[in-house]
Coordinates of C-alpha atoms in Angstrom, one line a residue:
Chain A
X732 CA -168.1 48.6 -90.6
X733 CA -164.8 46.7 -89.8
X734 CA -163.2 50.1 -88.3
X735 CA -166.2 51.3 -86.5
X736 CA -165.7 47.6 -84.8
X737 CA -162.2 48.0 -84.8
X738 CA -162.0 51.6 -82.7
X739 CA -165.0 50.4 -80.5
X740 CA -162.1 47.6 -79.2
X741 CA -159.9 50.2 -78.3
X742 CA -161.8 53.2 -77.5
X743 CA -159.7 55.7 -78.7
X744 CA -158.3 57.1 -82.2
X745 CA -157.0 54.4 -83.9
X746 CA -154.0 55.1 -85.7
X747 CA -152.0 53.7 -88.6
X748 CA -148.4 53.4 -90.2
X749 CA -148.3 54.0 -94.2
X750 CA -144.8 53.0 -95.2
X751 CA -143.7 54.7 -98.6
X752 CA -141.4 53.2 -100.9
X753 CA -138.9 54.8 -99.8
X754 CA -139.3 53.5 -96.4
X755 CA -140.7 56.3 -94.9
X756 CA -143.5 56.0 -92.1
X757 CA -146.3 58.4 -91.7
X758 CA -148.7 58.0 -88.6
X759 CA -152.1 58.9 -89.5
X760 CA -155.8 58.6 -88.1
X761 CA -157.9 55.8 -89.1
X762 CA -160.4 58.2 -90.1
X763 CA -158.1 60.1 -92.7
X764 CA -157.0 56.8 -94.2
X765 CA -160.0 54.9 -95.0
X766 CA -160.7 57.7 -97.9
X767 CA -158.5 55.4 -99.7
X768 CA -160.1 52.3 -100.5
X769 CA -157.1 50.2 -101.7
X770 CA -155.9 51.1 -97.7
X771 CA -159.4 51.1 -95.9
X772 CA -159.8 47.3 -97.2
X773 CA -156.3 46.4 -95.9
X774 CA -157.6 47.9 -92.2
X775 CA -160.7 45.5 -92.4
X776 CA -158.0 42.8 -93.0
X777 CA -156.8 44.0 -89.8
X778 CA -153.7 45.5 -90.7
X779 CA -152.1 49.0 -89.3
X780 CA -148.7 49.0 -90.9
X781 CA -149.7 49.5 -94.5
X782 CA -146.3 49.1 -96.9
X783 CA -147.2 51.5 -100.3
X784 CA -144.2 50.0 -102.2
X785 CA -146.1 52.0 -105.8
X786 CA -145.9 55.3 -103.7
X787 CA -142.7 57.4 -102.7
X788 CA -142.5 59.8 -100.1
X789 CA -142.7 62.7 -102.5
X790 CA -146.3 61.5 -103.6
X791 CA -147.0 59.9 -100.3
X792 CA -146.4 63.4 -98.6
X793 CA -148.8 64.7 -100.9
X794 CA -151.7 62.6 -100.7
X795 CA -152.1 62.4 -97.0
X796 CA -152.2 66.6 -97.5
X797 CA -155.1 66.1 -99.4
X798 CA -156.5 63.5 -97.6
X799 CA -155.9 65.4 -94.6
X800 CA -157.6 68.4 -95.7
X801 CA -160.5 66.3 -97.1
X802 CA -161.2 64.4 -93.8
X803 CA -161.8 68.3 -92.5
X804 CA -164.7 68.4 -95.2
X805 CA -168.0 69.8 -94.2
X806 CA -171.0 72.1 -95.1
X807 CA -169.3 75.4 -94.7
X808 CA -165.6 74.9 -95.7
X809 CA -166.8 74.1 -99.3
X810 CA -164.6 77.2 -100.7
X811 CA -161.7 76.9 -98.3
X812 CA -161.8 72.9 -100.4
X813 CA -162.0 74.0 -103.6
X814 CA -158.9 76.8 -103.3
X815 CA -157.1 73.7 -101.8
X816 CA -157.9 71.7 -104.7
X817 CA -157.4 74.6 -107.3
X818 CA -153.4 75.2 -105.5
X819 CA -153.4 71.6 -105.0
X820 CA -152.9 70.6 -108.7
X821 CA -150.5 73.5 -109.6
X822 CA -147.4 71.5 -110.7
X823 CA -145.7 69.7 -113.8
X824 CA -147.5 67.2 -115.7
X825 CA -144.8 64.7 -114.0
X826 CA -146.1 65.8 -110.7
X827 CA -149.9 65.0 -111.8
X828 CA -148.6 61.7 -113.4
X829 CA -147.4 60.6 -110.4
X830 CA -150.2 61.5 -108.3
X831 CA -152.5 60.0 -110.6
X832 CA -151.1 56.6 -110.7
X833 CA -151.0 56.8 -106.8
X834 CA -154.6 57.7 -106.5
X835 CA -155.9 55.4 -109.3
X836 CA -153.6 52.6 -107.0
X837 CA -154.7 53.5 -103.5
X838 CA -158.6 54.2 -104.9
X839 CA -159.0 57.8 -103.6
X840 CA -161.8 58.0 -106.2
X841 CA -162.1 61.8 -105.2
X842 CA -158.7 62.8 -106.1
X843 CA -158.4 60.9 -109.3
X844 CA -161.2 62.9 -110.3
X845 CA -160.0 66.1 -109.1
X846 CA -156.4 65.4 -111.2
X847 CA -157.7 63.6 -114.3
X848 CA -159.9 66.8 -114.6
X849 CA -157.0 69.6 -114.5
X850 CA -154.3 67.6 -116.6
X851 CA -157.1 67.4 -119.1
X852 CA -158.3 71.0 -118.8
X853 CA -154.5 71.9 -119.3
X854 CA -155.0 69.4 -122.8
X855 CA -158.5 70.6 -123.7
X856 CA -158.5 72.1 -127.3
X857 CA -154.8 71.7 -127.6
X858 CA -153.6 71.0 -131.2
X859 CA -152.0 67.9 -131.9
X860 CA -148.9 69.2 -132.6
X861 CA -148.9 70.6 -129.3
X862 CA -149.7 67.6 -127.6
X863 CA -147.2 65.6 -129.4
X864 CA -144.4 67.9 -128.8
X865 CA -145.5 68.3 -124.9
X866 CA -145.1 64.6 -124.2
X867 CA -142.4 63.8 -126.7
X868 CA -144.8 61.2 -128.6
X869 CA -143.5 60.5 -131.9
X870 CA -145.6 60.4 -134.5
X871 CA -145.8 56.8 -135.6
X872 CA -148.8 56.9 -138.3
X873 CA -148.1 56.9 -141.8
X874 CA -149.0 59.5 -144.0
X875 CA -151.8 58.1 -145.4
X876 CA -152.8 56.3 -141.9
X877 CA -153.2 60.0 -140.7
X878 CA -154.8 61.4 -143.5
X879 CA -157.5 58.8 -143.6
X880 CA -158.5 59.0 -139.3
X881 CA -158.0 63.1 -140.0
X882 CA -160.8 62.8 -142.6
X883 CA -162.9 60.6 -140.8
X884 CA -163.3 63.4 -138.1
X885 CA -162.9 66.3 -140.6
X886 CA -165.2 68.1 -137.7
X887 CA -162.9 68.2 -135.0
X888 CA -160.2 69.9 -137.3
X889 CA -162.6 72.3 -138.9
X890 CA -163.4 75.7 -137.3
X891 CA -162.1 77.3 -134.5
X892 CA -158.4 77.8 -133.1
X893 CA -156.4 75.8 -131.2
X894 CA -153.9 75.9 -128.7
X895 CA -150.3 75.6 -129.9
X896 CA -149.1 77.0 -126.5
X897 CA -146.6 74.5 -124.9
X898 CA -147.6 74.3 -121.4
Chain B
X313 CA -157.8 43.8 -122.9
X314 CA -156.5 45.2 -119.9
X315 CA -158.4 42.3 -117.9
X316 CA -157.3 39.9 -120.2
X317 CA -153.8 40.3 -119.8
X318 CA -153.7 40.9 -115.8
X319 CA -155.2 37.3 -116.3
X320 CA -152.8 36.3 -118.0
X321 CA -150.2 37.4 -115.5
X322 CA -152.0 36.1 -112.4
X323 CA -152.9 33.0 -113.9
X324 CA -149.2 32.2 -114.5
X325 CA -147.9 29.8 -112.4
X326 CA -144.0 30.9 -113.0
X327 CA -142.6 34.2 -111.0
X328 CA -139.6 34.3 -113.2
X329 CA -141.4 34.4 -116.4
X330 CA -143.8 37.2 -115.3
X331 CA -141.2 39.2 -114.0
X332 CA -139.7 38.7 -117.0
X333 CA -142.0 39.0 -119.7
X334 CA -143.4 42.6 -117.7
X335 CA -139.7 43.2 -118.3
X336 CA -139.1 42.7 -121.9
X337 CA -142.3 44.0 -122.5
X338 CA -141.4 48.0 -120.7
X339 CA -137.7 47.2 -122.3
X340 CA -139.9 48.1 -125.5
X341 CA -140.9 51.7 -124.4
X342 CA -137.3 52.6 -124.2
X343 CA -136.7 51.3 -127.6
X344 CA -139.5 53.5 -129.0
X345 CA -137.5 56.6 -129.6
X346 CA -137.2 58.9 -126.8
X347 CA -134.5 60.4 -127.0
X348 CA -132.4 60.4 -123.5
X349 CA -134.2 57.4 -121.8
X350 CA -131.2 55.2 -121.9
X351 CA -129.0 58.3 -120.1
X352 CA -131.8 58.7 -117.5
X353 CA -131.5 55.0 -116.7
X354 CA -128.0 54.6 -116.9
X355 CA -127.1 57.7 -115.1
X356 CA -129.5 57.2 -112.3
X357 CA -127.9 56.4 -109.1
X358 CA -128.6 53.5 -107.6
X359 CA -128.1 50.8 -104.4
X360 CA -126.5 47.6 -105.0
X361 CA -130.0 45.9 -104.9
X362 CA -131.2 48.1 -107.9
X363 CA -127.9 47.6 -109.5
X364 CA -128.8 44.1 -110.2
X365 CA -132.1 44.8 -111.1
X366 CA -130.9 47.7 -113.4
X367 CA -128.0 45.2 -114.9
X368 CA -130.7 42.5 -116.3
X369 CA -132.7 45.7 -117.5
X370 CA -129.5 47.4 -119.3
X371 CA -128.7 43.4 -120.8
X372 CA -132.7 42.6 -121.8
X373 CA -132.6 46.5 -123.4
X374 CA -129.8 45.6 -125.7
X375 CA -130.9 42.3 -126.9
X376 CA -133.8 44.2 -127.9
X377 CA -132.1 46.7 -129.9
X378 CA -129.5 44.1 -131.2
X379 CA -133.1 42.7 -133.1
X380 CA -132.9 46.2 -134.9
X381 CA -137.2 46.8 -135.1
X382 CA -139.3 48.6 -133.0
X383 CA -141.8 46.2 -130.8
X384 CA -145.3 46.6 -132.3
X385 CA -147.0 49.6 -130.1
X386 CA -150.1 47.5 -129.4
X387 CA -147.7 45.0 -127.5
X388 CA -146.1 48.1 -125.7
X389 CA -149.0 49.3 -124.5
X390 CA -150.5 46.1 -124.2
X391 CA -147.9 46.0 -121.2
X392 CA -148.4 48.7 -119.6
X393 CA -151.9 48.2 -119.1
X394 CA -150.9 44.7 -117.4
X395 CA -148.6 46.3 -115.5
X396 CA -150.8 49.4 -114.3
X397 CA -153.6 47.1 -114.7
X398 CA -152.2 45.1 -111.6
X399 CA -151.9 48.0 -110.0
X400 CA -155.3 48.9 -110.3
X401 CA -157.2 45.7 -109.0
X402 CA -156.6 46.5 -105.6
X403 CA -157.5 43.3 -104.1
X404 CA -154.6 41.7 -106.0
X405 CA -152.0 43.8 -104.9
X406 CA -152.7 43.4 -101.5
X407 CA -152.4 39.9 -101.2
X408 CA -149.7 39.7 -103.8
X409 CA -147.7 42.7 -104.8
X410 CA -146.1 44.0 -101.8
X411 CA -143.9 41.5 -101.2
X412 CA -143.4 41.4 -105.0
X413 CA -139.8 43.2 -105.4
X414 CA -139.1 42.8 -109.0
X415 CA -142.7 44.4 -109.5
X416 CA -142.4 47.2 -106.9
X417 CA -138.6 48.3 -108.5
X418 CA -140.0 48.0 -111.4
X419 CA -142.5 50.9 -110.8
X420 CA -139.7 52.5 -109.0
X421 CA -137.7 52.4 -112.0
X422 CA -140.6 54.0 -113.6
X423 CA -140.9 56.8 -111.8
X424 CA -137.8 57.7 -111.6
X425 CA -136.9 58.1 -115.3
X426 CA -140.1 60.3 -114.7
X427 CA -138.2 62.4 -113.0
X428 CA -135.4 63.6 -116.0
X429 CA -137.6 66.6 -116.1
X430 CA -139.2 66.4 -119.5
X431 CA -142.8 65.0 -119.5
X432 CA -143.4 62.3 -121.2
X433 CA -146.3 60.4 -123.0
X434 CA -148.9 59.8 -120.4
X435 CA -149.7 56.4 -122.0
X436 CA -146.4 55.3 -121.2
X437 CA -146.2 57.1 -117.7
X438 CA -149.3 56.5 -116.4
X439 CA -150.8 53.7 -119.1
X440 CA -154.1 53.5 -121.0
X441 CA -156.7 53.0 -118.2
X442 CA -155.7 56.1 -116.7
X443 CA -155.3 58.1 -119.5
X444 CA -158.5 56.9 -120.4
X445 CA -159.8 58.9 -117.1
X446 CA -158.3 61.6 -118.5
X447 CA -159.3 61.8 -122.1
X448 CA -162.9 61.1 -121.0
X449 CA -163.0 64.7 -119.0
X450 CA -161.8 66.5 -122.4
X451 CA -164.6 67.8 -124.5
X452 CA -165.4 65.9 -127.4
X453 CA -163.8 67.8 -130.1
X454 CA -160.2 67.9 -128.2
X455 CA -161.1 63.8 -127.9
X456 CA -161.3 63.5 -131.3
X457 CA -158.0 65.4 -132.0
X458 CA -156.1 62.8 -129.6
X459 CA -156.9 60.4 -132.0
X460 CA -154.1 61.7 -134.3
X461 CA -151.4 61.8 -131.2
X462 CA -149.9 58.0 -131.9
X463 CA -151.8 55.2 -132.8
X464 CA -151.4 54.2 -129.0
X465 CA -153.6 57.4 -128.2
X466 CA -155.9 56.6 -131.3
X467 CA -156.4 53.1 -129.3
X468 CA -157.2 54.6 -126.4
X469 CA -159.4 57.9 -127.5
X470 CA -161.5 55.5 -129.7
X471 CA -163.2 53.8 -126.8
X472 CA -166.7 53.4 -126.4
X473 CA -166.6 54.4 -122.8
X474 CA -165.2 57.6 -123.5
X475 CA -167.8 58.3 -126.0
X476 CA -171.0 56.8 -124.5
X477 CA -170.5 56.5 -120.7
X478 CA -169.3 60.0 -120.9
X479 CA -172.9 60.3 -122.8
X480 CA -171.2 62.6 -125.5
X481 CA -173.6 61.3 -127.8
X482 CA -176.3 61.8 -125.8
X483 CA -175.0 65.5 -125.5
X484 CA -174.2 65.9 -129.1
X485 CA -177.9 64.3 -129.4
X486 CA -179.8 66.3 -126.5
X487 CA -182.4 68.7 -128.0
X488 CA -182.1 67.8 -131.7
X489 CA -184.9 67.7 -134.5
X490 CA -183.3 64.6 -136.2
X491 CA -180.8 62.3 -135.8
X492 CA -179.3 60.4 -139.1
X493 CA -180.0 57.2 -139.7
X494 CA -176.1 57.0 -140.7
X495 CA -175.1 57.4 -136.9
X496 CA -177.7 54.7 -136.0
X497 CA -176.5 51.9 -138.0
X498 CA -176.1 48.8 -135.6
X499 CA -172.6 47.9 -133.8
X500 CA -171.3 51.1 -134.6
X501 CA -168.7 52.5 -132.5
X502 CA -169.9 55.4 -130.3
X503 CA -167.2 57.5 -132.1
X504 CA -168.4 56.9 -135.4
X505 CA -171.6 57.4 -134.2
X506 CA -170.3 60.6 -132.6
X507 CA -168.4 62.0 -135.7
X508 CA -171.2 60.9 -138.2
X509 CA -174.2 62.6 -136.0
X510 CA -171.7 65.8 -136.2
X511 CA -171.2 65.9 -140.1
X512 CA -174.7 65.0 -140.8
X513 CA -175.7 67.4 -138.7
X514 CA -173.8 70.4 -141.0
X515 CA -175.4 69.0 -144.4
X516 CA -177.1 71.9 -145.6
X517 CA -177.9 69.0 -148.7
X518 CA -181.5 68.4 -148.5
X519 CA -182.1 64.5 -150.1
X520 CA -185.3 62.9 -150.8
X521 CA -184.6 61.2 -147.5
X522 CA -185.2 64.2 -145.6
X523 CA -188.1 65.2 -147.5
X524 CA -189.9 61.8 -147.0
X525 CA -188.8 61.0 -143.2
X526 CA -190.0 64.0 -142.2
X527 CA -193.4 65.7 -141.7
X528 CA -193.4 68.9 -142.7
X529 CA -195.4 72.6 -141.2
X530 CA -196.2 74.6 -143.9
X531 CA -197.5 78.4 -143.4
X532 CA -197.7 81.5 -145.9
X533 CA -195.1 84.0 -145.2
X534 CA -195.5 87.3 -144.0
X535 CA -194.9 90.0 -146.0
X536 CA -191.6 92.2 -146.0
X537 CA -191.6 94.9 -148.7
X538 CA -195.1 95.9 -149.7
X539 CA -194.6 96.2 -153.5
X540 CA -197.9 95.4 -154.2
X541 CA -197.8 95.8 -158.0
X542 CA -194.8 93.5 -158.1
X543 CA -196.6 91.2 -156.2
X544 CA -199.7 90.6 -158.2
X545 CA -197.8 90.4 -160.9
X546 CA -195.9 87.6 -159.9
X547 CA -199.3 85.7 -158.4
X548 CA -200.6 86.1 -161.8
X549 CA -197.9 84.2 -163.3
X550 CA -197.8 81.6 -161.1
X551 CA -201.8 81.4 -161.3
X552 CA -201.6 81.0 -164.9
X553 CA -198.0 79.0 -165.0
X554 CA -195.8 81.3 -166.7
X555 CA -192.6 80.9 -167.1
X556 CA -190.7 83.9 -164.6
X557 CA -187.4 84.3 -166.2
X558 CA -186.6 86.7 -163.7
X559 CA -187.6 85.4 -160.9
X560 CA -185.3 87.5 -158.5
X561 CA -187.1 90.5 -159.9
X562 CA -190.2 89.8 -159.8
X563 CA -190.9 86.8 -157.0
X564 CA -193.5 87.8 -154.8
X565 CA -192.6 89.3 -151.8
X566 CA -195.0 88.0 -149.6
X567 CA -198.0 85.3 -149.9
X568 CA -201.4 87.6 -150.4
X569 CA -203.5 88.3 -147.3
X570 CA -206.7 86.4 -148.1
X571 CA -204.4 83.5 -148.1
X572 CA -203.0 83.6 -144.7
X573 CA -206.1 84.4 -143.4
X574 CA -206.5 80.7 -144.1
X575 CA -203.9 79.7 -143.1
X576 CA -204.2 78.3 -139.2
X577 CA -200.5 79.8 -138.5
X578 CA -201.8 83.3 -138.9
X579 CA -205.5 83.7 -138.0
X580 CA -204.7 81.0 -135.1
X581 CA -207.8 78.9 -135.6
X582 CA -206.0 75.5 -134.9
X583 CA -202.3 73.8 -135.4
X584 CA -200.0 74.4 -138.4
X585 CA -200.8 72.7 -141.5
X586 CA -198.6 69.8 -142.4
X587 CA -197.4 68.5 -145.9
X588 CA -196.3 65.1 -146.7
X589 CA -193.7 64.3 -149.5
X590 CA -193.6 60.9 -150.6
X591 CA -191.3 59.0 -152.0
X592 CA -192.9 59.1 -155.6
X593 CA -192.4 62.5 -155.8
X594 CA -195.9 63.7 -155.2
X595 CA -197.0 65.6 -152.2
X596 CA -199.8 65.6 -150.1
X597 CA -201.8 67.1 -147.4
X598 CA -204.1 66.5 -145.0
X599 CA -207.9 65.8 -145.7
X600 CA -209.3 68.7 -144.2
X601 CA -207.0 71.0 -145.5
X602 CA -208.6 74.7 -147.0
X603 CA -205.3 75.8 -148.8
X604 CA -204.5 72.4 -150.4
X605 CA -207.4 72.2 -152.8
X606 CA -206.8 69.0 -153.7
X607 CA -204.7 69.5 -157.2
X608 CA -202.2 67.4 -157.8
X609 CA -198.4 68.4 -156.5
X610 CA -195.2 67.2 -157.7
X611 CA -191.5 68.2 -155.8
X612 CA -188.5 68.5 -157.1
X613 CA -184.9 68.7 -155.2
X614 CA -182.3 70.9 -157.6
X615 CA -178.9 70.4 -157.1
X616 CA -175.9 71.6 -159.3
X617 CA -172.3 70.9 -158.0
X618 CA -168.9 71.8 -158.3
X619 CA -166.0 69.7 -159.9
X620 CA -164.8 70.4 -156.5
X621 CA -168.0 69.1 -154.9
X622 CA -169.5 72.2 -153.7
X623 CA -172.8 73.1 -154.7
X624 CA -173.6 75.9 -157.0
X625 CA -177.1 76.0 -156.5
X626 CA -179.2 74.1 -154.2
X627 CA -183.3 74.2 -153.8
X628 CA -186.6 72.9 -153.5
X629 CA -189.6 73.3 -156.1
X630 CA -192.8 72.7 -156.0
X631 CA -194.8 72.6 -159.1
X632 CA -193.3 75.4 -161.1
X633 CA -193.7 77.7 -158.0
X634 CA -190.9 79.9 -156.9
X635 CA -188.0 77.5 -155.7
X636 CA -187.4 77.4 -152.3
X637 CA -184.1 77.5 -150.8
X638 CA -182.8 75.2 -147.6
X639 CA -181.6 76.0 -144.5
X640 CA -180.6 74.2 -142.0
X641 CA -180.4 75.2 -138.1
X642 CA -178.7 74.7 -135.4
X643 CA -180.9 71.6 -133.7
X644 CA -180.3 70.3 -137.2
X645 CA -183.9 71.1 -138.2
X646 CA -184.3 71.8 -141.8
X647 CA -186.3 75.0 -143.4
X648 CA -187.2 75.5 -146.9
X649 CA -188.5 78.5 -147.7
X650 CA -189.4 81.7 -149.9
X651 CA -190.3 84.5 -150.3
X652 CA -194.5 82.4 -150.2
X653 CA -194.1 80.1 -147.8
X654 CA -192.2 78.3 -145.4
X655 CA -191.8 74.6 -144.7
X656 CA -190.3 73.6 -141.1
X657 CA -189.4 69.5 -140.5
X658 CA -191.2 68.6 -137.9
X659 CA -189.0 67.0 -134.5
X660 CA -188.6 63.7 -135.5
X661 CA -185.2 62.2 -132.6
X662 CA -187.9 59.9 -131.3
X663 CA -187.9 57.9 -134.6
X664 CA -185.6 54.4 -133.4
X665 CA -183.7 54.1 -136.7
X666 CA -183.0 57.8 -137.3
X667 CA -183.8 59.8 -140.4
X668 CA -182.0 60.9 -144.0
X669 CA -179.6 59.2 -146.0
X670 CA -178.0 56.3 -144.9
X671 CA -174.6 57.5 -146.4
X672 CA -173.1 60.2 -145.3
X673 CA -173.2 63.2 -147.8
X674 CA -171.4 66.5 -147.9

């Protein structure tokens, strides 16, 4: 509502400054922006230099590629979307980390999805073990503390392989 | 508690001490032991404004340490959902957290010990609510392994939202016969629920339970060898009540065609027929029923187990007929059946409080 009003005052494309923490600035169009809702609230506030002190260039230069390409979104480039998407995730869990706390911050609800669904396919039916030793998480249950939540859920570690791979 | 802490943050009156305690708090993920942490911070290079900020981080680290005892793993990720749960009410960060410095470096800070190249527990990087997101797009069984990560993890894979909103249940639930009562006991967690429904639903243990809650189809079974001799020889000692004491050898193969030419299953003049066990050990049928006959019917549920638990032998009897042995399928619909007759549980997942034993047997 706010930046139909707002780009009916000027006429033209409105545009917009997102400052990284680094103190980067990257001009962008209104219309690419507000897919972020923690950014399209601040342009109803009226402000166009938005400061992202949470998000350095590195993951800055990364989202506006996807939100870029997502502003493109229509009927018939579904496919060319979802290879972006698919080459779009491709990178370390630190990558993902990143980019997930940046999109859960900034409120691109479409992205979070997109990334809290491939790091968990790359978890899906790892072993614990695995996991553990992926993350460096110390095991901090006691024996008998593990024993007992193992047997609780005897089902999940009954049957079936699981991943031990380490990547 | 994620809410209940930002509260407790915004609520305070005092920068210093919310800077402060958000410090002493993430001091205590580098105290947990992973190895290199203090090296990635130490080593980092840094501007003179960071340099201060880093010096009161190095300082509060070491008191920590000096105290010799791990901070308790609730508290440490306790803080991190304040912290990354400030960063997730939007509307607070706008009007606040920018020009918060200490909070800003802080997450700075953050991602840069990120960036030592080994990945490191998600809970810590990216905090619970997040990792939450994640968790909930695993499928259940890799859910319920996370539990055994860390007792952080167990905190956060245990949540009701994973395990209902994600409707897990409902999938573990959609298109079954039964659902046990034990998985609908009140206030319990949607895991439980979750991990009870599943080990119910592989009891091949038939209990009285079962046998009462449910209504039963009954039909004659077709033949599959023709031994015909064999087989009236077996009908005449069940007629007359003999005692088979081979019954492998010489159980009937099949129920004898006059009788399923009663029976609705087969000559397809109406629905199945249904039995009723009741609790007294009788069962009954219904009034219009041609096979029944109206003599009186008595069940019995044999089962002889292992010292290790496992059961040696396992079946239904009715009368002193041939005893019938119990399967169960897939949609966790029971069959009991030989080589006479079968007897399918009706669908039953309608029933509000479940069905079976309200324990959980094995």
């Amino acid at each position: 509502m706010a930046s139909s009003s707002s780009s009916s005052k000027t006429g033209l494309k409105k545009m917009l400054t997102l400052k990284s923490s680094d103190g980067d600035e990257f001009e962008l169009e209104e219309s690419i922006v507000i897919q972020c809702q923690t950014i399209k609230h601040m342009v109803e506030d009226g402000f166009s230099l938005i400061p992202l002190q949470n998000v350095d260039t590195k993951t800055l230069t990364k989202i506006i590629e996807y939100m870029k390409k997502h502003a493109e979104k229509t009927e018939s480039n579904k496919e060319e979307i979802k290879n972006f998407n698919k080459e779009f995730v491709k990178g370390s869990f630190d990558d993902q980390f990143e980019l997930v706390s940046a999109a859960n911050y900034l409120h691109i609800n479409g992205l979070m999805d997109l990334l809290c669904q491939s790091i968990a396919d790359r978890i899906n039916n790892k072993s614990v073990r695995a996991v553990r030793e992926i993350f460096n998480i110390s095991n901090d249950y006691t024996p008998d503390e593990e024993e007992k939540v193992r047997d609780e859920h005897k089902w999940a570690h009954e049957g079936g392989e699981f991943d031990e791979s380490l990547d | 508690m994620t809410e209940a802490r930002t509260c407790e943050f915004d609520h305070n009156n005092n920068p210093i001490r919310t800077t402060r305690s958000t410090e002493e708090l993430e001091d205590g993920f580098s105290g947990l032991p992973f190895p290199g942490n203090e090296d990635g911070l130490s080593g980092l290079p840094s501007n003179g404004d960071e340099d201060d900020k880093g010096g009161i981080l190095v300082k509060k680290k070491q008191r920590i340490c000096e105290t010799g005892r791990f901070r308790d793993p609730l508290v440490v990720v306790g803080s991190e959902d304040g912290l990354f749960g400030l960063c997730s009410y939007g509307d607070e960060v706008d009007k606040d957290g920018f020009s918060d410095d200490g909070f800003a470096e802080k997450v700075k800070k953050k991602q840069r010990i990120c960036e030592t190249g080994r990945f490191r527990d998600p809970l810590v990087v990216v905090g619970s609510d997040i990792l939450l997101l994640i968790l909930s797009c695993l499928d259940a069984r890799s859910v319920a392994l996370s539990l055994l990560v860390s007792r952080g993890w167990r905190a956060v894979a245990s949540a009701d939202k994973i395990w209902s909103s994600k409707v897990l249940c409902e999938e573990l639930w959609h298109g079954k016969a039964h659902l046990p009562r034990v998985a609908k006991v009140d206030r319990l967690s949607k895991l439980a629920a979750y991990s009870l429904s599943n080990m119910d639903g592989k009891r091949n243990r038939v209990t009285k339970e079962d046998m009462c809650d449910h209504v039963w189809e009954f039909h004659f079974t077709e033949s599959r060898r023709a031994s015909a001799n064999l087989k009236r020889f077996a009908w005449f000692c069940i007629l007359f009540d003999w005692e088979l004491e081979k019954e492998t050898e010489v159980t009937p193969q099949a129920a004898p065609e006059y009788w399923r030419m009663l029976d609705p299953y087969w000559n397809g003049t109406g629905p199945p027929l249904r039995r009723y066990f009741l609790p007294d050990g009788s069962q009954t049928a219904e009034p219009r029923d041609e096979i029944w006959g109206g003599h009186e019917c008595c069940y019995t549920i044999v089962t002889s187990l292992l010292a290790d638990g496992k059961m040696r032998k396992h079946y239904v009897r009715i009368n002193r007929w041939p005893p019938m042995y119990v399967t169960r399928k897939e949609d966790w619909n029971w069959e009991i059946s030989n080589d006479l007759c079968t007897y399918r549980s009706i669908p039953d997942a309608d029933k509000e409080d479940g069905t079976g034993p309200l324990f959980l047997l094995y």
